[in-house]
XYZ file of N, CA and C in Angstrom:
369
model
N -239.423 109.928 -154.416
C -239.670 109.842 -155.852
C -238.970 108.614 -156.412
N -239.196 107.890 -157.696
C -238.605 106.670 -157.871
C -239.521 107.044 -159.286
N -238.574 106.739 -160.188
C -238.624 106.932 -161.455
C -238.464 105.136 -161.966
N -239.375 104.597 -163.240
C -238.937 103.266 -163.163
C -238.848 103.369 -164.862
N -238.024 102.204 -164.900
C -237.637 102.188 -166.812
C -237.942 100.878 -167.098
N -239.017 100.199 -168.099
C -239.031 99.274 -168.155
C -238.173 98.474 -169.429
N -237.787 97.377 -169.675
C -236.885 97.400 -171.282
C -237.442 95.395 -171.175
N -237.160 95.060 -172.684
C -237.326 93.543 -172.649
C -238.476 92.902 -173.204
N -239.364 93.706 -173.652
C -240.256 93.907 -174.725
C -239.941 93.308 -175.820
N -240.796 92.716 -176.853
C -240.371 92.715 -178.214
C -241.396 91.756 -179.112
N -241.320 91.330 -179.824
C -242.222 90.507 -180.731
C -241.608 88.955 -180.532
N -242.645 88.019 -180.183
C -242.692 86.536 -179.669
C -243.605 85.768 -180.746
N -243.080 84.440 -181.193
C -244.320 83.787 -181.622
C -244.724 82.565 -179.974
N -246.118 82.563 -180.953
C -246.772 82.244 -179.671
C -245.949 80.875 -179.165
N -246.430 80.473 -178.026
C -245.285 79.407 -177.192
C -244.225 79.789 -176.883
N -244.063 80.930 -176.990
C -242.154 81.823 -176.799
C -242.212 82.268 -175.185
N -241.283 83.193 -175.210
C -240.623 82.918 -173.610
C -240.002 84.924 -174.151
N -240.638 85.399 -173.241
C -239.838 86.783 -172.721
C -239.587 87.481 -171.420
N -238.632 87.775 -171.123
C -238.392 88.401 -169.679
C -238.367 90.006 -169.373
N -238.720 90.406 -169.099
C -239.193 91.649 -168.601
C -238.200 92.375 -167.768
N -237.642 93.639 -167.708
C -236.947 94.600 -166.084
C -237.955 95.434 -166.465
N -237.353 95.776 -164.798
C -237.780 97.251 -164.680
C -236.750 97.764 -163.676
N -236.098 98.649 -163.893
C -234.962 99.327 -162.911
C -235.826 100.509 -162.741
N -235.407 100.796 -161.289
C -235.480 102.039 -160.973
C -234.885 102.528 -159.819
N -234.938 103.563 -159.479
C -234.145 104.622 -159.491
C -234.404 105.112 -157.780
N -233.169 105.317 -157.265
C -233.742 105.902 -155.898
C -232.995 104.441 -154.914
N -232.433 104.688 -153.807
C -232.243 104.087 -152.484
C -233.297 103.448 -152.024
N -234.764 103.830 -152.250
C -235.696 103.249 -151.533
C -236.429 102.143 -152.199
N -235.976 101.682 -153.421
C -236.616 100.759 -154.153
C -237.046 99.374 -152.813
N -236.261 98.852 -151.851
C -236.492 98.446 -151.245
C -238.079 97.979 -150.706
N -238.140 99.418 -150.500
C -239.436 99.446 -149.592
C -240.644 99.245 -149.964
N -240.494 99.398 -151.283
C -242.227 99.045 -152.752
C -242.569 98.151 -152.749
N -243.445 97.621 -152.508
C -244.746 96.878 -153.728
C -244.142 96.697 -155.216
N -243.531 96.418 -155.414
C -243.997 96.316 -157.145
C -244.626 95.313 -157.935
N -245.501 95.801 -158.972
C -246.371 95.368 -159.770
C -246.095 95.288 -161.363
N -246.907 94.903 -161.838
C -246.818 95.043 -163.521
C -248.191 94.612 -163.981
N -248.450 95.368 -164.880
C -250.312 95.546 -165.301
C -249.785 95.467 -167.159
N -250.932 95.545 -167.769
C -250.774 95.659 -168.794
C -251.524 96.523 -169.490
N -251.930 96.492 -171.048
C -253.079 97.468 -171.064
C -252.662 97.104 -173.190
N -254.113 96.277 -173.327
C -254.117 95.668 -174.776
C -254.925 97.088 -175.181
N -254.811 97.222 -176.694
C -255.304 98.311 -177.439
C -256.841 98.036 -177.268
N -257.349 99.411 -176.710
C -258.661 99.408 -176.662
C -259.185 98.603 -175.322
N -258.429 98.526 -174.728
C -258.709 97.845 -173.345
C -258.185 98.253 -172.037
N -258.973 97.960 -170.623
C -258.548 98.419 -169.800
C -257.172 98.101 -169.176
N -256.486 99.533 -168.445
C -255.528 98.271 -167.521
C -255.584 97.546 -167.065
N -254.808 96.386 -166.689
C -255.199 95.224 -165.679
C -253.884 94.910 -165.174
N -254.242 94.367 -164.215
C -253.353 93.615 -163.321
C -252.566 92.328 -164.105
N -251.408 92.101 -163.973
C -250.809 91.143 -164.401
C -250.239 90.462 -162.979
N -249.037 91.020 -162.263
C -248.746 90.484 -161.144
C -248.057 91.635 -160.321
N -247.816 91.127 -158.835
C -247.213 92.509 -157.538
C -246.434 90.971 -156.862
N -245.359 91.663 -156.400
C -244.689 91.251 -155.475
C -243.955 91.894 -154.579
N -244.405 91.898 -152.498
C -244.343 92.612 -151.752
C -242.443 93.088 -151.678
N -242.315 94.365 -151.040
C -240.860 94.667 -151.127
C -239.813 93.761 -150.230
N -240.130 92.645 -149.479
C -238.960 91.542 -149.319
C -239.188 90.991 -150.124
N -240.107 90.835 -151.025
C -239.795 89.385 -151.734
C -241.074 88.663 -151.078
N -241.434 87.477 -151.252
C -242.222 85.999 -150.702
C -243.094 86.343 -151.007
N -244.288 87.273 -151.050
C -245.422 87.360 -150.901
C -245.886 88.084 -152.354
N -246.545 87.161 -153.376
C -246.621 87.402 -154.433
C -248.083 87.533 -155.066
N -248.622 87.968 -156.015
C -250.145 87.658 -156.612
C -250.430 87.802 -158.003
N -251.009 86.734 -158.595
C -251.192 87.258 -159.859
C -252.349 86.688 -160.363
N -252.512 87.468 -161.651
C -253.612 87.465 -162.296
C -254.450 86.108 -162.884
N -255.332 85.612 -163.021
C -255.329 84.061 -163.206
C -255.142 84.085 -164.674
N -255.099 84.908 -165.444
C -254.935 84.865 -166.676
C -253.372 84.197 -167.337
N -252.417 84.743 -165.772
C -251.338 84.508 -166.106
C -250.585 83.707 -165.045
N -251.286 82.965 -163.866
C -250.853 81.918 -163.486
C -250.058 80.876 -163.834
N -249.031 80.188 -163.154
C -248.506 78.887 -164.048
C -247.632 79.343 -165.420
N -247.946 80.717 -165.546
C -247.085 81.248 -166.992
C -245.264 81.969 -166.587
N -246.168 83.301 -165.828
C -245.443 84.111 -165.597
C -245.336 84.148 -164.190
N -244.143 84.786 -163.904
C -242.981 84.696 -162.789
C -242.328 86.034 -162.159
N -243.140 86.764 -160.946
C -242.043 87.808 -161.021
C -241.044 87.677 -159.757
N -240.315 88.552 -159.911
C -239.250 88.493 -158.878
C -239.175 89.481 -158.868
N -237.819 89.965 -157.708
C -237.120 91.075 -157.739
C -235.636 91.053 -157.378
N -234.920 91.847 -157.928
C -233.268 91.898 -157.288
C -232.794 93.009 -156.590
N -233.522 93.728 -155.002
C -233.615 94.726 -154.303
C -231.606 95.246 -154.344
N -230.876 94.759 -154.713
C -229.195 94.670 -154.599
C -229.075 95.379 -156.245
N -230.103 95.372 -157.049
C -229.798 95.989 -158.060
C -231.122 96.727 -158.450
N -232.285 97.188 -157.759
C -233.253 97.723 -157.896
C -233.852 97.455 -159.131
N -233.691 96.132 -159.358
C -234.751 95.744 -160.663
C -236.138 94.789 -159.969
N -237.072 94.584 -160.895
C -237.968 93.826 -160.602
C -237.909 93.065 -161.921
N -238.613 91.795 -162.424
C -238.194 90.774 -163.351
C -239.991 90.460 -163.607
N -240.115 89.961 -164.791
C -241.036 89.447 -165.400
C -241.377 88.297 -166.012
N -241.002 87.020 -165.547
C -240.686 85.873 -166.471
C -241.790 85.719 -167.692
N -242.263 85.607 -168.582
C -243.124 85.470 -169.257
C -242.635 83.996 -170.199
N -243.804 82.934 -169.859
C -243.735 81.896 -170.750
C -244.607 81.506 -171.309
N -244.802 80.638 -172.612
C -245.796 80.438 -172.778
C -246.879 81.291 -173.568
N -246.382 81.902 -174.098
C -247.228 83.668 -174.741
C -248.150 83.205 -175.356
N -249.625 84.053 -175.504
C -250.114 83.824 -176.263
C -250.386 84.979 -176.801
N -251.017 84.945 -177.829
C -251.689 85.875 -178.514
C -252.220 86.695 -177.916
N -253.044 86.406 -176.778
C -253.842 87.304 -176.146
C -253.272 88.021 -175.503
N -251.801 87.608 -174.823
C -251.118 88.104 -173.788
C -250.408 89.335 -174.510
N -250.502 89.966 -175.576
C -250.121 91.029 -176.525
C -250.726 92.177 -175.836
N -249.962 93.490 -175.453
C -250.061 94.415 -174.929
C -249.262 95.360 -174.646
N -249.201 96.602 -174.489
C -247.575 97.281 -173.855
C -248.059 96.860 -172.013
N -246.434 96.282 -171.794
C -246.290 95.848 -169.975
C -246.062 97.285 -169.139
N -246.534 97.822 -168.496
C -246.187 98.385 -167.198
C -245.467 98.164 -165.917
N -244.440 98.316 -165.386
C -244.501 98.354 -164.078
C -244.687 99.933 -162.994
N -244.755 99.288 -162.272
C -245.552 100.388 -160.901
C -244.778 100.083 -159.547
N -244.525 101.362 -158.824
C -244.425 101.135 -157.456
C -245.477 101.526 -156.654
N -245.564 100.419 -155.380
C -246.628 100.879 -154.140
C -246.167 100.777 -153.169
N -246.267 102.003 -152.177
C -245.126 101.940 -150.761
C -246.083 101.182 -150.033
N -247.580 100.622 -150.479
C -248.812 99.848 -149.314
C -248.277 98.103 -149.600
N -249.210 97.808 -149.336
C -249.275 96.115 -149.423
C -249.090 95.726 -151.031
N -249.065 94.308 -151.446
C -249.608 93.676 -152.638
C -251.082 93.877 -152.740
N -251.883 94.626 -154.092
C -252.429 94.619 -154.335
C -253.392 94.469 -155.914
N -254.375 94.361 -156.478
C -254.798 94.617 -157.934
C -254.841 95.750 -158.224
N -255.155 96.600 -157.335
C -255.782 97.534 -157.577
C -254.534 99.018 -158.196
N -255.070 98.894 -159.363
C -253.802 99.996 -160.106
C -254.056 101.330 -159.442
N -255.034 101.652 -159.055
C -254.945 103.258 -158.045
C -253.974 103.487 -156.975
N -253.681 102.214 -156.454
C -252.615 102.145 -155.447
C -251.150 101.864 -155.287
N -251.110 101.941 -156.891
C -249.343 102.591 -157.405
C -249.035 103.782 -157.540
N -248.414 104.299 -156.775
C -248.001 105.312 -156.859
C -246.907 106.174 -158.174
N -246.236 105.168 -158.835
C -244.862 105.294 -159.676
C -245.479 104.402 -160.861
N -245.058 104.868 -161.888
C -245.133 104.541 -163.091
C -244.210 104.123 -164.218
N -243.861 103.423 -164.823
C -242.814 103.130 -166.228
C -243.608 103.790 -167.304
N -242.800 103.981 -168.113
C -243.231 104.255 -169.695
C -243.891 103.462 -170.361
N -244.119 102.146 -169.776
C -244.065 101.374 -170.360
C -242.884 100.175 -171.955
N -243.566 98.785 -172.210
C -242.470 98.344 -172.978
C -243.640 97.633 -173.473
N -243.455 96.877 -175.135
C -245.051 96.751 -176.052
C -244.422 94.813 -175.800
N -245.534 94.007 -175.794
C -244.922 93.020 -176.330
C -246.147 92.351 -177.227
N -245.661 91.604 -178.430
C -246.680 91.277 -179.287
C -246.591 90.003 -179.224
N -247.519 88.748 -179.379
C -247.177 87.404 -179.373
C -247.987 87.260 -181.183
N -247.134 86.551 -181.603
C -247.859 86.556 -183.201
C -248.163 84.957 -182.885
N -249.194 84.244 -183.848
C -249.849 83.222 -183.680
C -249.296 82.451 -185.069
């Protein structure tokens, strides 16, 4: 089980810069997949970005290429979100997710969930 908390959310004007956690919980954070999707009002989830549980092997969304940045700090069971560059569009509450499989898009194949955290980019 692995419980995740996401925090780092908040209101940006556009061209701004926000960073994202997600801690969670459990010895095995190690071993995940983790991801982060989003999900704008009235719209589907989507994929934002996954990065495999060493680290190196990363993927993201082309929406948010060249923008955003994730990482992870397996020594403190967080995963990181760099977000630069915001736009307007990029307004949504962020998710992260764990997957004990590969890097993938596909949100069926997270197993673990956050509460989510909202972020708004004003124009």
């Amino acid at each position: 089980q692995v419980q995740l908390v996401e925090s780092g959310g908040g209101l940006v004007q556009a061209g701004g810069s926000l960073r994202l956690s997600c801690a969670a919980s459990g010895r095995t954070f190690s071993t995940y997949t983790m991801g982060w999707f989003r999900q704008a009002p009235g719209k589907e989830r989507e994929f934002v970005a996954a990065m495999r549980r060493g680290g190196g092997t990363t993927d993201y969304a082309d929406s948010v290429k060249g923008r955003f940045t994730i990482s992870r700090d397996n020594t403190k069971n967080t995963v990181y979100l760099q977000m630069n560059s915001l736009k307007p569009e990029d307004t949504a509450v962020y998710y992260c997710a764990a997957n004990a499989g590969y890097v993938t898009k596909y949100h069926g194949a997270y197993e673990y969930w956050g509460q989510g955290t909202q972020v708004t980019v004003s124009s």
